[in-house]
Amino acid sequence: MTVSGVKGEERHNFTKAESKQIRARSLRLLGSLLLPVRAKVVLAMLMVVVSTAAQVSGPALIAFGIDRGLPALLEQDWLPLAATGGVYLVAGVLGALLIAWYTVLSARISQAVLIDLRKRVFLHTQKLSLEFHESYTSGRIISRQTSDLDAIRELLDSGINQLVQGILYMSFTAIALVLLDGTSGLVLLGAVLPLVILTRWFQVRSQSLFRQSRVASASLIVRFVETMTGIRAVKAFRTEKHNETVFGKLVESYRMVNARVIQLFGVFDPGLVLIGNVTVAAVLLVNGFRVADGQLAIGALLATLLYTRRFFDPMEEMAMFYNSYQSAAAALEKISGVLEERPGVPDPVAPVDLWEAHGRVRFDNVQFAYQADREILPHFDLDIPAGQTIALVGSTGAGKSTLAKLMSRFYDPTDGQVRLDDVDLRDLHPKDLRRAIVMVTQEAYLFSGSVAENIAIGKPDASAQQICAAAAAVGAHEFIENLPNGYDTDVNKRGGRVSAGQRQLISFARAFLANPAVLILDEATSSLDIPSERLVQEALQTLLADRTAVIIAHRLSTVAIADRVLVMEHGRIVEDGTPNDLISGTGRFATMHAAWRESLV
Ligand SMILES: Nc1ncnc2c1ncn2[C@@H]1O[C@H](COP(=O)(O)OP(=O)(O)OP(=O)(O)O)[C@@H](O)[C@H]1O
């Protein structure tokens, strides 16, 4: 199985080569994000090096002040002590200023990187085909934009700072200690072994716990989003109690993992403090004797103690970095996977412009399957002349919506071609394709915003009059006028809520305004009541007059306005003719129509 794109997300056990492939992908993404801010990164590094050096100089200066400045002062020479104090002050101020500057600069870098990544994820996910969105759940998409980006933000905001400053601080401190006094350096070296053992122990255990914690929190998000997305089904089937139990279990497992993480820190933190204190005690003991023997000055003793103590300070923060690094690395892996996905319907390399499409649609030798082993359209030929109105009927699962999706190029055929005015849809300029072919579906999705804005999606530069005219043409004007703020009513605010049928009318107005050469209505009148449907049918006569139209409808009333009826079964057209011919015949459509007429009586 491959790990390219999002496929790797479902797996946990990778081979070495696969892990390498995923890491390389993450690093490439990180590299491409840092490239535009590389100058700032170098500057920030320089600042942090200088400011850490300034901070680390403190104990050495204190030692100098005590061992050289004080005796000189006793001899009435105040200059060495004053100079030491001055240098200490300058180092302190410089360190503080540089840290302040560094903090601002690193925040800018992290903001730039995050904004870039956030935009890339949004734009790319939006570009991915319907095929991708139909299998990649909304919970996962939301996690990519929220918790994953948060994990990366956390790493950039504090994690990297802590790591870089921590490593530099510990290295500079160790170097300063060795330079000041080799013996103390040896004592510190003695602490390194237990330190390495403790840190390694912590890393090994925390790695698996942090992973479990991320998995548990992701499951919580996915469960929450899916429950809320399906809230209607939840209420209709009264599954609240069941959901509560399932969610409760997820929360409990999240709590358990976090409790174990805290237990781990409960051993690691005191362990660090203990090693630090034992080392300081050892330095005090060894150097105390050396001071008594006159081998070491008292100021140097103090400085060695301060360096030893300070050496351990960044350890805990660096252990925390490990956590944020792990989360961010996992997040980066998943985000880079989404960004690696290629749209199932790629934009043409040499797009053909079709300014004024006539609307002839042809399916030539088309074969189509969603999954390799299950063919939906085995072999499909169809010629729809420009301006014809087709009613597409057939039983559930016959492949009607699939045909509509191929016609709108939501999918590409596995074999053969779908053409508009003799141009393969794959070669058509995406802008021309969207202008020429519009599909209205049953969902009739409305975006946040006013009714007018929702209609104007069909033609963003439309005037208010054009919007009203479009609404009037599909019989939506009256109800829109009766909404609290008319065309300016926000469809997602209380009071502005519209019914499913009204939503469909708005999406009709949107399609009418877009004025495409080919209009596909996939169950687009299913939520309308019979009088509204009749109204729309009248409007449809005008709406469909000068364009090619494909109407998929279970209610056969639509057939009356069609020039031609296609009956589909198992991905094939089994009947094709004018409504009258088919009704008066003895085929499937005649039976369906008779049954439908009877149901009306
Ligand atoms: N995204 C998908 N992935 C895999 N299989 C799919 C997908 N969408 C549809 N199918 C399958 O393709 C077949 C045809 O489905 P399609 O939606 O085209 O039927 P339909 O004639 O429009 O049915 P209905 O009248 O119920 O809407 C069905 O067997 C369905 O299971």
PDB file of N, CA and C and ligand atoms in Angstrom, residues 130-131 134-135 368-371 374-377 392-405 411 442 522-523 552 554 568 571, ligand 1:
ATOM      1  N   LEU A 130     -14.161  16.416  -5.967  1.00  0.00           N
ATOM      2  CA  LEU A 130     -15.276  15.886  -5.196  1.00  0.00           C
ATOM      3  C   LEU A 130     -14.941  14.499  -4.662  1.00  0.00           C
ATOM      4  N   GLU A 131     -14.234  13.737  -5.506  1.00  0.00           N
ATOM      5  CA  GLU A 131     -13.841  12.374  -5.152  1.00  0.00           C
ATOM      6  C   GLU A 131     -13.091  12.371  -3.810  1.00  0.00           C
ATOM      7  N   GLU A 134     -15.445  13.372  -0.936  1.00  0.00           N
ATOM      8  CA  GLU A 134     -16.454  12.370  -0.598  1.00  0.00           C
ATOM      9  C   GLU A 134     -15.881  11.285   0.315  1.00  0.00           C
ATOM     10  N   SER A 135     -14.550  11.101   0.288  1.00  0.00           N
ATOM     11  CA  SER A 135     -13.983  10.050   1.143  1.00  0.00           C
ATOM     12  C   SER A 135     -13.249  10.607   2.362  1.00  0.00           C
ATOM     13  N   PHE A 368     -16.957   4.305 -16.838  1.00  0.00           N
ATOM     14  CA  PHE A 368     -16.664   4.986 -15.582  1.00  0.00           C
ATOM     15  C   PHE A 368     -16.836   4.067 -14.387  1.00  0.00           C
ATOM     16  N   ALA A 369     -15.901   4.198 -13.444  1.00  0.00           N
ATOM     17  CA  ALA A 369     -15.986   3.462 -12.173  1.00  0.00           C
ATOM     18  C   ALA A 369     -15.458   4.368 -11.076  1.00  0.00           C
ATOM     19  N   TYR A 370     -16.132   4.396  -9.919  1.00  0.00           N
ATOM     20  CA  TYR A 370     -15.594   5.161  -8.785  1.00  0.00           C
ATOM     21  C   TYR A 370     -14.393   4.423  -8.211  1.00  0.00           C
ATOM     22  N   GLN A 371     -14.577   3.073  -8.076  1.00  0.00           N
ATOM     23  CA  GLN A 371     -13.464   2.232  -7.634  1.00  0.00           C
ATOM     24  C   GLN A 371     -13.160   1.240  -8.745  1.00  0.00           C
ATOM     25  N   ARG A 374     -15.458  -1.813  -9.610  1.00  0.00           N
ATOM     26  CA  ARG A 374     -16.927  -1.756  -9.718  1.00  0.00           C
ATOM     27  C   ARG A 374     -17.338  -0.739 -10.777  1.00  0.00           C
ATOM     28  N   GLU A 375     -17.606  -1.262 -11.961  1.00  0.00           N
ATOM     29  CA  GLU A 375     -17.945  -0.382 -13.068  1.00  0.00           C
ATOM     30  C   GLU A 375     -19.371   0.163 -12.923  1.00  0.00           C
ATOM     31  N   ILE A 376     -19.541   1.478 -13.082  1.00  0.00           N
ATOM     32  CA  ILE A 376     -20.882   2.064 -12.947  1.00  0.00           C
ATOM     33  C   ILE A 376     -21.471   2.318 -14.341  1.00  0.00           C
ATOM     34  N   LEU A 377     -20.634   2.851 -15.231  1.00  0.00           N
ATOM     35  CA  LEU A 377     -21.059   2.982 -16.626  1.00  0.00           C
ATOM     36  C   LEU A 377     -20.166   2.063 -17.455  1.00  0.00           C
ATOM     37  N   LEU A 392     -34.113  12.548 -17.425  1.00  0.00           N
ATOM     38  CA  LEU A 392     -33.372  11.318 -17.178  1.00  0.00           C
ATOM     39  C   LEU A 392     -34.050  10.593 -16.028  1.00  0.00           C
ATOM     40  N   VAL A 393     -34.607   9.423 -16.315  1.00  0.00           N
ATOM     41  CA  VAL A 393     -35.295   8.689 -15.258  1.00  0.00           C
ATOM     42  C   VAL A 393     -34.691   7.294 -15.128  1.00  0.00           C
ATOM     43  N   GLY A 394     -35.080   6.589 -14.092  1.00  0.00           N
ATOM     44  CA  GLY A 394     -34.529   5.253 -13.864  1.00  0.00           C
ATOM     45  C   GLY A 394     -34.512   4.978 -12.381  1.00  0.00           C
ATOM     46  N   SER A 395     -34.322   3.687 -12.036  1.00  0.00           N
ATOM     47  CA  SER A 395     -34.413   3.340 -10.616  1.00  0.00           C
ATOM     48  C   SER A 395     -33.200   3.850  -9.840  1.00  0.00           C
ATOM     49  N   THR A 396     -33.322   3.796  -8.530  1.00  0.00           N
ATOM     50  CA  THR A 396     -32.248   4.236  -7.634  1.00  0.00           C
ATOM     51  C   THR A 396     -30.969   3.456  -7.918  1.00  0.00           C
ATOM     52  N   GLY A 397     -29.870   4.193  -8.016  1.00  0.00           N
ATOM     53  CA  GLY A 397     -28.587   3.536  -8.245  1.00  0.00           C
ATOM     54  C   GLY A 397     -28.312   3.206  -9.703  1.00  0.00           C
ATOM     55  N   ALA A 398     -29.179   3.677 -10.612  1.00  0.00           N
ATOM     56  CA  ALA A 398     -29.004   3.358 -12.034  1.00  0.00           C
ATOM     57  C   ALA A 398     -27.798   4.082 -12.625  1.00  0.00           C
ATOM     58  N   GLY A 399     -27.397   5.206 -12.013  1.00  0.00           N
ATOM     59  CA  GLY A 399     -26.245   5.946 -12.507  1.00  0.00           C
ATOM     60  C   GLY A 399     -26.587   7.325 -13.049  1.00  0.00           C
ATOM     61  N   LYS A 400     -27.765   7.830 -12.696  1.00  0.00           N
ATOM     62  CA  LYS A 400     -28.192   9.136 -13.229  1.00  0.00           C
ATOM     63  C   LYS A 400     -27.315  10.275 -12.680  1.00  0.00           C
ATOM     64  N   SER A 401     -27.128  10.262 -11.362  1.00  0.00           N
ATOM     65  CA  SER A 401     -26.294  11.328 -10.775  1.00  0.00           C
ATOM     66  C   SER A 401     -24.863  11.207 -11.268  1.00  0.00           C
ATOM     67  N   THR A 402     -24.410   9.995 -11.448  1.00  0.00           N
ATOM     68  CA  THR A 402     -23.053   9.787 -11.952  1.00  0.00           C
ATOM     69  C   THR A 402     -22.903  10.458 -13.317  1.00  0.00           C
ATOM     70  N   LEU A 403     -23.915  10.281 -14.153  1.00  0.00           N
ATOM     71  CA  LEU A 403     -23.895  10.893 -15.484  1.00  0.00           C
ATOM     72  C   LEU A 403     -23.811  12.421 -15.350  1.00  0.00           C
ATOM     73  N   ALA A 404     -24.600  12.957 -14.414  1.00  0.00           N
ATOM     74  CA  ALA A 404     -24.598  14.409 -14.186  1.00  0.00           C
ATOM     75  C   ALA A 404     -23.227  14.873 -13.712  1.00  0.00           C
ATOM     76  N   LYS A 405     -22.598  14.087 -12.828  1.00  0.00           N
ATOM     77  CA  LYS A 405     -21.290  14.476 -12.298  1.00  0.00           C
ATOM     78  C   LYS A 405     -20.228  14.437 -13.393  1.00  0.00           C
ATOM     79  N   TYR A 411     -16.023  14.520 -12.018  1.00  0.00           N
ATOM     80  CA  TYR A 411     -15.175  13.349 -12.215  1.00  0.00           C
ATOM     81  C   TYR A 411     -14.802  13.287 -13.694  1.00  0.00           C
ATOM     82  N   GLN A 442     -29.962  18.601  -5.210  1.00  0.00           N
ATOM     83  CA  GLN A 442     -31.009  18.541  -4.210  1.00  0.00           C
ATOM     84  C   GLN A 442     -30.644  19.330  -2.946  1.00  0.00           C
ATOM     85  N   ASP A 522     -30.339  18.024 -10.775  1.00  0.00           N
ATOM     86  CA  ASP A 522     -30.330  16.683 -10.189  1.00  0.00           C
ATOM     87  C   ASP A 522     -31.252  16.670  -8.976  1.00  0.00           C
ATOM     88  N   GLU A 523     -32.432  16.154  -9.163  1.00  0.00           N
ATOM     89  CA  GLU A 523     -33.446  16.112  -8.094  1.00  0.00           C
ATOM     90  C   GLU A 523     -33.667  17.500  -7.522  1.00  0.00           C
ATOM     91  N   ILE A 552     -32.998  15.405 -13.836  1.00  0.00           N
ATOM     92  CA  ILE A 552     -33.132  14.102 -13.187  1.00  0.00           C
ATOM     93  C   ILE A 552     -34.217  14.278 -12.137  1.00  0.00           C
ATOM     94  N   HIS A 554     -37.414  12.082  -9.808  1.00  0.00           N
ATOM     95  CA  HIS A 554     -38.231  10.895  -9.559  1.00  0.00           C
ATOM     96  C   HIS A 554     -39.697  11.188  -9.853  1.00  0.00           C
ATOM     97  N   MET A 568     -32.724   4.996 -17.699  1.00  0.00           N
ATOM     98  CA  MET A 568     -31.424   4.381 -17.402  1.00  0.00           C
ATOM     99  C   MET A 568     -31.565   3.195 -16.467  1.00  0.00           C
ATOM    100  N   GLY A 571     -26.481   1.602 -15.441  1.00  0.00           N
ATOM    101  CA  GLY A 571     -25.462   2.310 -16.203  1.00  0.00           C
ATOM    102  C   GLY A 571     -25.652   2.284 -17.713  1.00  0.00           C
TER     103      GLY A 571
HETATM  104  N1  LIG B   1     -18.841   8.533  -4.595  1.00  0.00           N
HETATM  105  C1  LIG B   1     -19.133   7.282  -4.898  1.00  0.00           C
HETATM  106  N2  LIG B   1     -18.236   6.317  -4.678  1.00  0.00           N
HETATM  107  C2  LIG B   1     -18.513   5.040  -4.979  1.00  0.00           C
HETATM  108  N3  LIG B   1     -19.657   4.614  -5.526  1.00  0.00           N
HETATM  109  C3  LIG B   1     -20.595   5.526  -5.785  1.00  0.00           C
HETATM  110  C4  LIG B   1     -20.391   6.920  -5.476  1.00  0.00           C
HETATM  111  N4  LIG B   1     -21.494   7.598  -5.833  1.00  0.00           N
HETATM  112  C5  LIG B   1     -22.358   6.685  -6.348  1.00  0.00           C
HETATM  113  N5  LIG B   1     -21.813   5.452  -6.317  1.00  0.00           N
HETATM  114  C6  LIG B   1     -22.428   4.215  -6.830  1.00  0.00           C
HETATM  115  O1  LIG B   1     -22.735   4.415  -8.185  1.00  0.00           O
HETATM  116  C7  LIG B   1     -23.973   3.840  -8.522  1.00  0.00           C
HETATM  117  C8  LIG B   1     -24.833   4.862  -9.247  1.00  0.00           C
HETATM  118  O2  LIG B   1     -25.114   5.898  -8.329  1.00  0.00           O
HETATM  119  P1  LIG B   1     -25.879   7.226  -8.773  1.00  0.00           P
HETATM  120  O3  LIG B   1     -25.858   8.147  -7.614  1.00  0.00           O
HETATM  121  O4  LIG B   1     -25.339   7.684 -10.053  1.00  0.00           O
HETATM  122  O5  LIG B   1     -27.348   6.641  -8.988  1.00  0.00           O
HETATM  123  P2  LIG B   1     -28.688   7.414  -9.289  1.00  0.00           P
HETATM  124  O6  LIG B   1     -29.286   6.769 -10.490  1.00  0.00           O
HETATM  125  O7  LIG B   1     -28.466   8.873  -9.351  1.00  0.00           O
HETATM  126  O8  LIG B   1     -29.526   7.042  -7.998  1.00  0.00           O
HETATM  127  P3  LIG B   1     -30.597   7.941  -7.210  1.00  0.00           P
HETATM  128  O9  LIG B   1     -31.798   7.992  -8.070  1.00  0.00           O
HETATM  129  O10 LIG B   1     -30.833   7.133  -5.966  1.00  0.00           O
HETATM  130  O11 LIG B   1     -29.970   9.265  -6.939  1.00  0.00           O
HETATM  131  C9  LIG B   1     -24.571   3.340  -7.222  1.00  0.00           C
HETATM  132  O12 LIG B   1     -24.446   1.943  -7.210  1.00  0.00           O
HETATM  133  C10 LIG B   1     -23.735   3.942  -6.134  1.00  0.00           C
HETATM  134  O13 LIG B   1     -23.555   3.016  -5.109  1.00  0.00           O
END
